[in-house]
Each structure stands twice: as structure tokens, then as C-alpha cells.
Amino acid sequence: MTSPCQSSYPQHPSMTDTLYHSPFLKACRGEPTPYTPIWLMRQAGRYMEEYRQVRAKVSLLELCKTPDLAAEVTITAVERLGVDAAIIFSDILVLVEPMGVTLEFQKQRGPVLHTPLRSASDIRKLREVEVEEALGFVFEAIRQARAGLQPHIPLIGFAGAPFTIASYLVEGGASRNFEHTKTLMYQDPESWHALLSLISRTLVAYLNGQVKAGAQALQLFDSWVGCLSPSDYREFVLPHTRFVLERIIPGTPVIHFGTGTAALLELMREAGGSVIGVDYRVELDQAWKRLGAVGIQGNLDPCVLLADRKVIEARAKRVLDQAGGRPGHIFNLGHGILPTTPVDNVLALVDFVHTYQPRSA
Amino acid sequence: MTSPCQSSYPQHPSMTDTLYHSPFLKACRGEPTPYTPIWLMRQAGRYMEEYRQVRAKVSLLELCKTPDLAAEVTITAVERLGVDAAIIFSDILVLVEPMGVTLEFQKQRGPVLHTPLRSASDIRKLREVEVEEALGFVFEAIRQARAGLQPHIPLIGFAGAPFTIASYLVEGGASRNFEHTKTLMYQDPESWHALLSLISRTLVAYLNGQVKAGAQALQLFDSWVGCLSPSDYREFVLPHTRFVLERIIPGTPVIHFGTGTAALLELMREAGGSVIGVDYRVELDQAWKRLGAVGIQGNLDPCVLLADRKVIEARAKRVLDQAGGRPGHIFNLGHGILPTTPVDNVLALVDFVHTYQPRSA
């Protein structure tokens, strides 16, 4: 363990040599890989028959809270697809319940938080989260998934970023305009920062707990941060995301992901993360030019997987050529797989990414 | 009429000297103005009591199709707010009905097109639109609004851009992922281009008809184009938008607007328009730096108008300072006014923009 690269990323107890040298973790560290590693956001999801069978028996939240089932769907997806990393099955909102907020997933509307936070006093009522006690089911799912995965497949833990979690807490669900979130932010910055500080403290313990349970890497999902201007991001978000990322157990690669972030990429990098996840709204070569020496994950439009194999290969080729075989590219979609995606199309994509030799950048 | 500026923008018959020298039209031409002109997308809308009174009697579509009422709400908004331009009350989707598509506005869901286009044969069934016959109610509303507006207030006509109209036709309504639209685009580019060509031909006649009826400027709304990558925009959208913009009656300023366009600004400029409308996801000074010698419209976040006067003024000041008093800035929101906006906040904004002297860029 004397190479400079290894000393800057000391190995965690759960890390075996096989895992350490897997293409996914090499790419996270910016090291060359024999082929471009690929995994897909929501790879264990509704588009897959095996997943639907499990979901026929339990709700989404029950699945998240049942470690053996969460581990099962995590492992099944990797084995079915032949991707290079697993991501623990969970939802970014599992941490709002222990904060004292009721969470429900409705068929049409998605997540619904019945008591959205709209005032300073709403925010003051939130509880600090004891992650071992409240979110131990996630750690247990990670332990079981790690035990059940093939030894060369790294396991990714994840959480929602402070802004995205806050937007759900304040809006009470998904949103188009984020008007309650922004009104709180603009009108009462003190309460806003108190809310993001609370979430951030929770995230540090939650993400590190996932690493201790056996995750080899982490992804921080700031899925909705693209609704903000760069100056709002700098003032209201960056300090909190940086607080979280600076406190992750050293040596753990973190993928920092958002959508609609064409104007935010440099600021996201400033906030932290060893790999920046980008969506399809930016060209990968442009993103890399702007970001410099950092890993990049992305960025095929999930809608491409609804087209035929010829289109999928042509479009995957474009992404790979834009990455140009640079060390540090992790192939992924620009956002989660759509529920209507045919599994065969995903298999075709994985196969193509594993065999195509990109043009040099 | 010998100045170079005037000769490059010859006057249309409906253009009086007073209108020609109004701050809004000067800014459209990149000429200095005594103060920054302002108007607001959806300035005649649900946030305003006078508008709600009219809408209590008629549906949205009926309002669009009743010229005296459409003219009335157009004029009322300008007079109530003291803004520098009127925009004809209408909806970007009025042109889909004469194409043969049934349109309905539902209270919760917004626009619903009951027979979304999903195949080449669906698209072949669309009808060419005779705009005078099918959309004459818009031209009549413009004539009446022009006649009723104060003589110094320019009237803006508008339409949806080819991509945004196509996305509604293909999705059958609003969309989060635009998966049907993109699948058509990727899988059957020939049908896609046929669809956009048809829409574009209609738009040329429709927009020029609005100018002939008495609109002094136009805005092309490509509201949802920000869901595309730059390369998709270049291949699937730019040629059609350019087709439209190249055929607008010479001398008519066109504001080319989109949201989420941080990665698309240069391409939108390449497609055309004398003014580029930007949303709040880019900083105005950055946008201007990238776009060079063109007018810019924007870009206050509509959510700011839900905060108090102090916040509104501070945020409007930031926009105006970023514009730095450059000729060619038209103040607007980054997207339409939200229905929950207090009218007094809009009045405070208009007053501030009219009196504040921006720091020089």
C-alpha cells in the first residue's frame, strides 16, 4: 500500500483487493480501466420483471425497510444486467420519517409528505436523527447486499443532497416551480440555513454509516438543484453540500449528481465529490473541459433506451467518444431508467459500453 | 428615415413614431432607453382579480376565442401594472385545433390533447392550417387590443416554437421527461422533421398575421426546449426555429425565449431573434458575455414575487446591475408569473425597475 494513489485513498475495512481494483472504483479514482464501467440509476426498478414481482408483495417503503428484500433487488439487478456496480435499493426520502415527517408514496403523485415545512416554527419542530436507531434497516440491507454480491462488484450507498431533501420537506412532494422552497430561502434565510444544517448533520452520519456497513462508494443525489441560479446555489446550497462531502470517511469516492446543472457544474465541483454526475443536457466533452481533473459520470438520455438497438448504440457511442477514453469516465444515464424501458435494450447498452473502444479525446 | 438603425428595421404600417420610439421597442433594437423597460410573462393571468372576474364567465379557450374579451384582459393588465408593453392574451396551443387535434384545458392537469401523435401515420393526418380562417380570432383580438391600448404601448404577438408545440402534440399535454417526443425524434427522425416542418410553416403565417393585425413585436416561446442536449437541439430543432425566424416580416423584433437553456444559449441565438429571453437559471451577465451583441430579456425568478418588497427590490437590483444599463435589456421574469403572486408585489417591482439606475457593466 505505498502507491501515491492508494495512500490518498486509504482502504476501508470492507474493501478487498478485488474490489479496490474493480473498473468502477478505479474510474472513481481517475485510474485507467480496461473498459468503461457502467451502472444505471434506478437499475433495480419498475422496468424489470423481477423487481415488479417483489413490489407486488410490498410497498416501496416496506421494500426499503425490509433488508433482505432490499438486498435481493439490489443484487438481482446487477446480476441480470451485468453492470459494474450495485447501488443499494432505497429511497432518498427514508430519512425524513425519523425527522418527524410523515411520508407516503402515492401511485399517481409519487412521494407525499403530509406536513410540509413552511415556517421557522415548522423547522424548529424537526428532530435530530439517530441514524443507527432510525435508519439501521439501510445499514443492514447494505451488510446483506455486500455479503450476497459477487466479490468483484462494488456496492454504492447513497442519499439525497441537502437541497433536494429540503425541497421535498418544504413542498410536501415533487414540484415544478419549487415556489415554497424558494420563498423560504429568499424570505427567511436563517430558517433555511437551519433546515439545511440539520439535514446535513444527518447526512454525514447516514452516509458514513453506509460506508461502515459495507458500501465502497457513495452517490449524493441533488436531483432538483438545477432549478436554482448559480448565485442562489452558492449562497444557499454550496456550504451545506460541502459540509457533508468534507466529512465523508476519507478514501470513499463520492459521485455528486444533479440534473439541469449546465450552469452549476463548476460550483458543484467546488462543493466536492470525486466524480461529478451530469445529465444529458450538457455535452460530456464540454462538461469535462469545464470541470478539469475530476471523474465524470453520465450521460445518456434515458429516453434513448426506448428506441431500438441501432439508435442506442449510436447514441452510446457518442457519449463514449466524447469521454474519449479518459480515465475517470463512468457510463450512466443522465437520470433514472424510465419504467417503460425494455430490459433487452439495457442489456444491449451494457454490452456495447463494455466492448466499444472509444476514440481518444 | 435615413439612420442605419431605422433602415435595418423598416417601419410596419401599424407602427407610429410614438410606438417606434417607445422604451420597449428601442430596447428590442438595442438602442439606449431612459429606463429599463419591463413587462411580465403571463401579466394578464390568474394572480389578478380583474382577470379572474373575466374567467369566472368563460373558459380559457373561450377567452382566447372571444376577441373583445382577449383584448380587454390584455389592456387591463398593462394599465393596472404600468408596464412598458402589452402581450396579446392567447395560448400557444390555439393553433393545434385547426391542425385537427382536440384541445381541452383541465383544471388540475392543464392542457390535454386527446389524440397525441405517436407515429408517422398520426403525423400524416395533420392538416395544413389556413391561419386567416382558423386563427382569425387572434388577429381580431390584436386589432382590438391595438385600437384600445394607449398609443405609446407596443403590443407583442406570440406563438409557441416548433419544438414546444411538437412536444405538446406528441405527449398529449405537459410532460416531465418528454419520453414520447424524444422517442419519435430518435427513432423516426423523418416523421419528426415532417412534423416540425408543418408546425413551422403554420407559425410563419400565424406570426406574420399577428404583425399585419397590429403587433409591433413578437415572442417565440420555446418553453420546454431546455430538456434537450445541445447536439439534439442543433439536429432536431434549430433548422425549424431558424426557418420560422428568417421568414418573419423584416423590421419586426422577435424575442426568442426558452427555460433551462443554460447549455443552449449560443444555439438559440444562431437560430435567430433580436432578443434572447433567458430564465433565472443563468446569471444575466454571464448570458450576455456568451451571447455578445444581442438584446437580452429576463430574468427574475417568479418565486421572488412571493417574497416581501425588500427581497423583491434586492433581487431586481441584482438583475439590473448584472445588465449594467446595457442598451438592449428588457426586464422580465424568468418564466410566467405564478398564480399566487400578490399584485402589489408586481407593482413594487415595476416601480423599482423604472426608477433604479443600474451600476454600469
Tab-separated table of C-alpha atoms in Angstrom, chain B residues 35-52 72-87 89 149-150 152-153 305 309 331-333 335-338 341-355:
chain	number	residue	atom	x	y	z
B	35	TYR	CA	-35.058	53.494	-18.034
B	36	THR	CA	-35.159	49.715	-18.340
B	37	PRO	CA	-38.451	48.662	-19.942
B	38	ILE	CA	-40.355	45.872	-18.216
B	39	TRP	CA	-43.238	43.539	-18.990
B	40	LEU	CA	-44.046	40.192	-17.430
B	41	MET	CA	-44.837	36.854	-18.972
B	42	ARG	CA	-48.491	35.982	-18.123
B	43	GLN	CA	-49.058	39.537	-16.931
B	44	ALA	CA	-52.755	39.019	-17.716
B	45	GLY	CA	-53.311	35.979	-15.537
B	46	ARG	CA	-54.923	34.290	-12.595
B	47	TYR	CA	-52.979	36.283	-9.997
B	48	MET	CA	-55.039	39.347	-10.996
B	49	GLU	CA	-58.571	39.899	-9.678
B	50	GLU	CA	-59.745	41.621	-12.897
B	51	TYR	CA	-58.658	38.572	-14.894
B	52	ARG	CA	-60.318	36.124	-12.508
B	72	GLU	CA	-59.855	43.593	-22.654
B	73	VAL	CA	-57.656	41.427	-20.396
B	74	THR	CA	-54.619	42.380	-22.496
B	75	ILE	CA	-55.235	46.086	-21.947
B	76	THR	CA	-56.345	45.792	-18.315
B	77	ALA	CA	-53.088	44.123	-17.324
B	78	VAL	CA	-50.941	46.874	-18.853
B	79	GLU	CA	-52.988	49.644	-17.307
B	80	ARG	CA	-53.093	48.009	-13.882
B	81	LEU	CA	-49.341	47.339	-13.784
B	82	GLY	CA	-47.873	50.288	-15.690
B	83	VAL	CA	-45.599	48.012	-17.708
B	84	ASP	CA	-43.960	49.023	-20.997
B	85	ALA	CA	-45.548	46.547	-23.361
B	86	ALA	CA	-48.750	44.588	-23.795
B	87	ILE	CA	-48.802	40.969	-24.911
B	89	PHE	CA	-53.885	37.350	-24.428
B	149	LEU	CA	-54.160	50.411	-25.966
B	150	GLN	CA	-52.589	53.755	-25.183
B	152	HIS	CA	-47.261	54.645	-26.604
B	153	ILE	CA	-47.679	50.979	-25.553
B	305	LEU	CA	-42.512	37.941	-6.296
B	309	ARG	CA	-40.792	44.162	-1.038
B	331	PHE	CA	-36.663	43.308	-17.717
B	332	ASN	CA	-38.927	40.304	-17.299
B	333	LEU	CA	-39.334	37.243	-15.134
B	335	HIS	CA	-40.908	32.401	-16.659
B	336	GLY	CA	-44.611	33.280	-16.221
B	337	ILE	CA	-45.990	34.987	-13.090
B	338	LEU	CA	-47.192	32.424	-10.549
B	341	THR	CA	-48.394	36.343	-6.720
B	342	PRO	CA	-49.770	39.419	-4.883
B	343	VAL	CA	-50.469	42.229	-7.374
B	344	ASP	CA	-48.915	44.782	-5.012
B	345	ASN	CA	-45.618	42.944	-5.302
B	346	VAL	CA	-45.758	43.254	-9.078
B	347	LEU	CA	-46.470	46.968	-8.766
B	348	ALA	CA	-43.496	47.348	-6.431
B	349	LEU	CA	-41.282	45.548	-8.940
B	350	VAL	CA	-42.402	47.699	-11.888
B	351	ASP	CA	-41.864	50.853	-9.855
B	352	PHE	CA	-38.388	49.750	-8.784
B	353	VAL	CA	-37.276	48.782	-12.303
B	354	HIS	CA	-38.493	52.123	-13.669
B	355	THR	CA	-36.627	54.199	-11.106
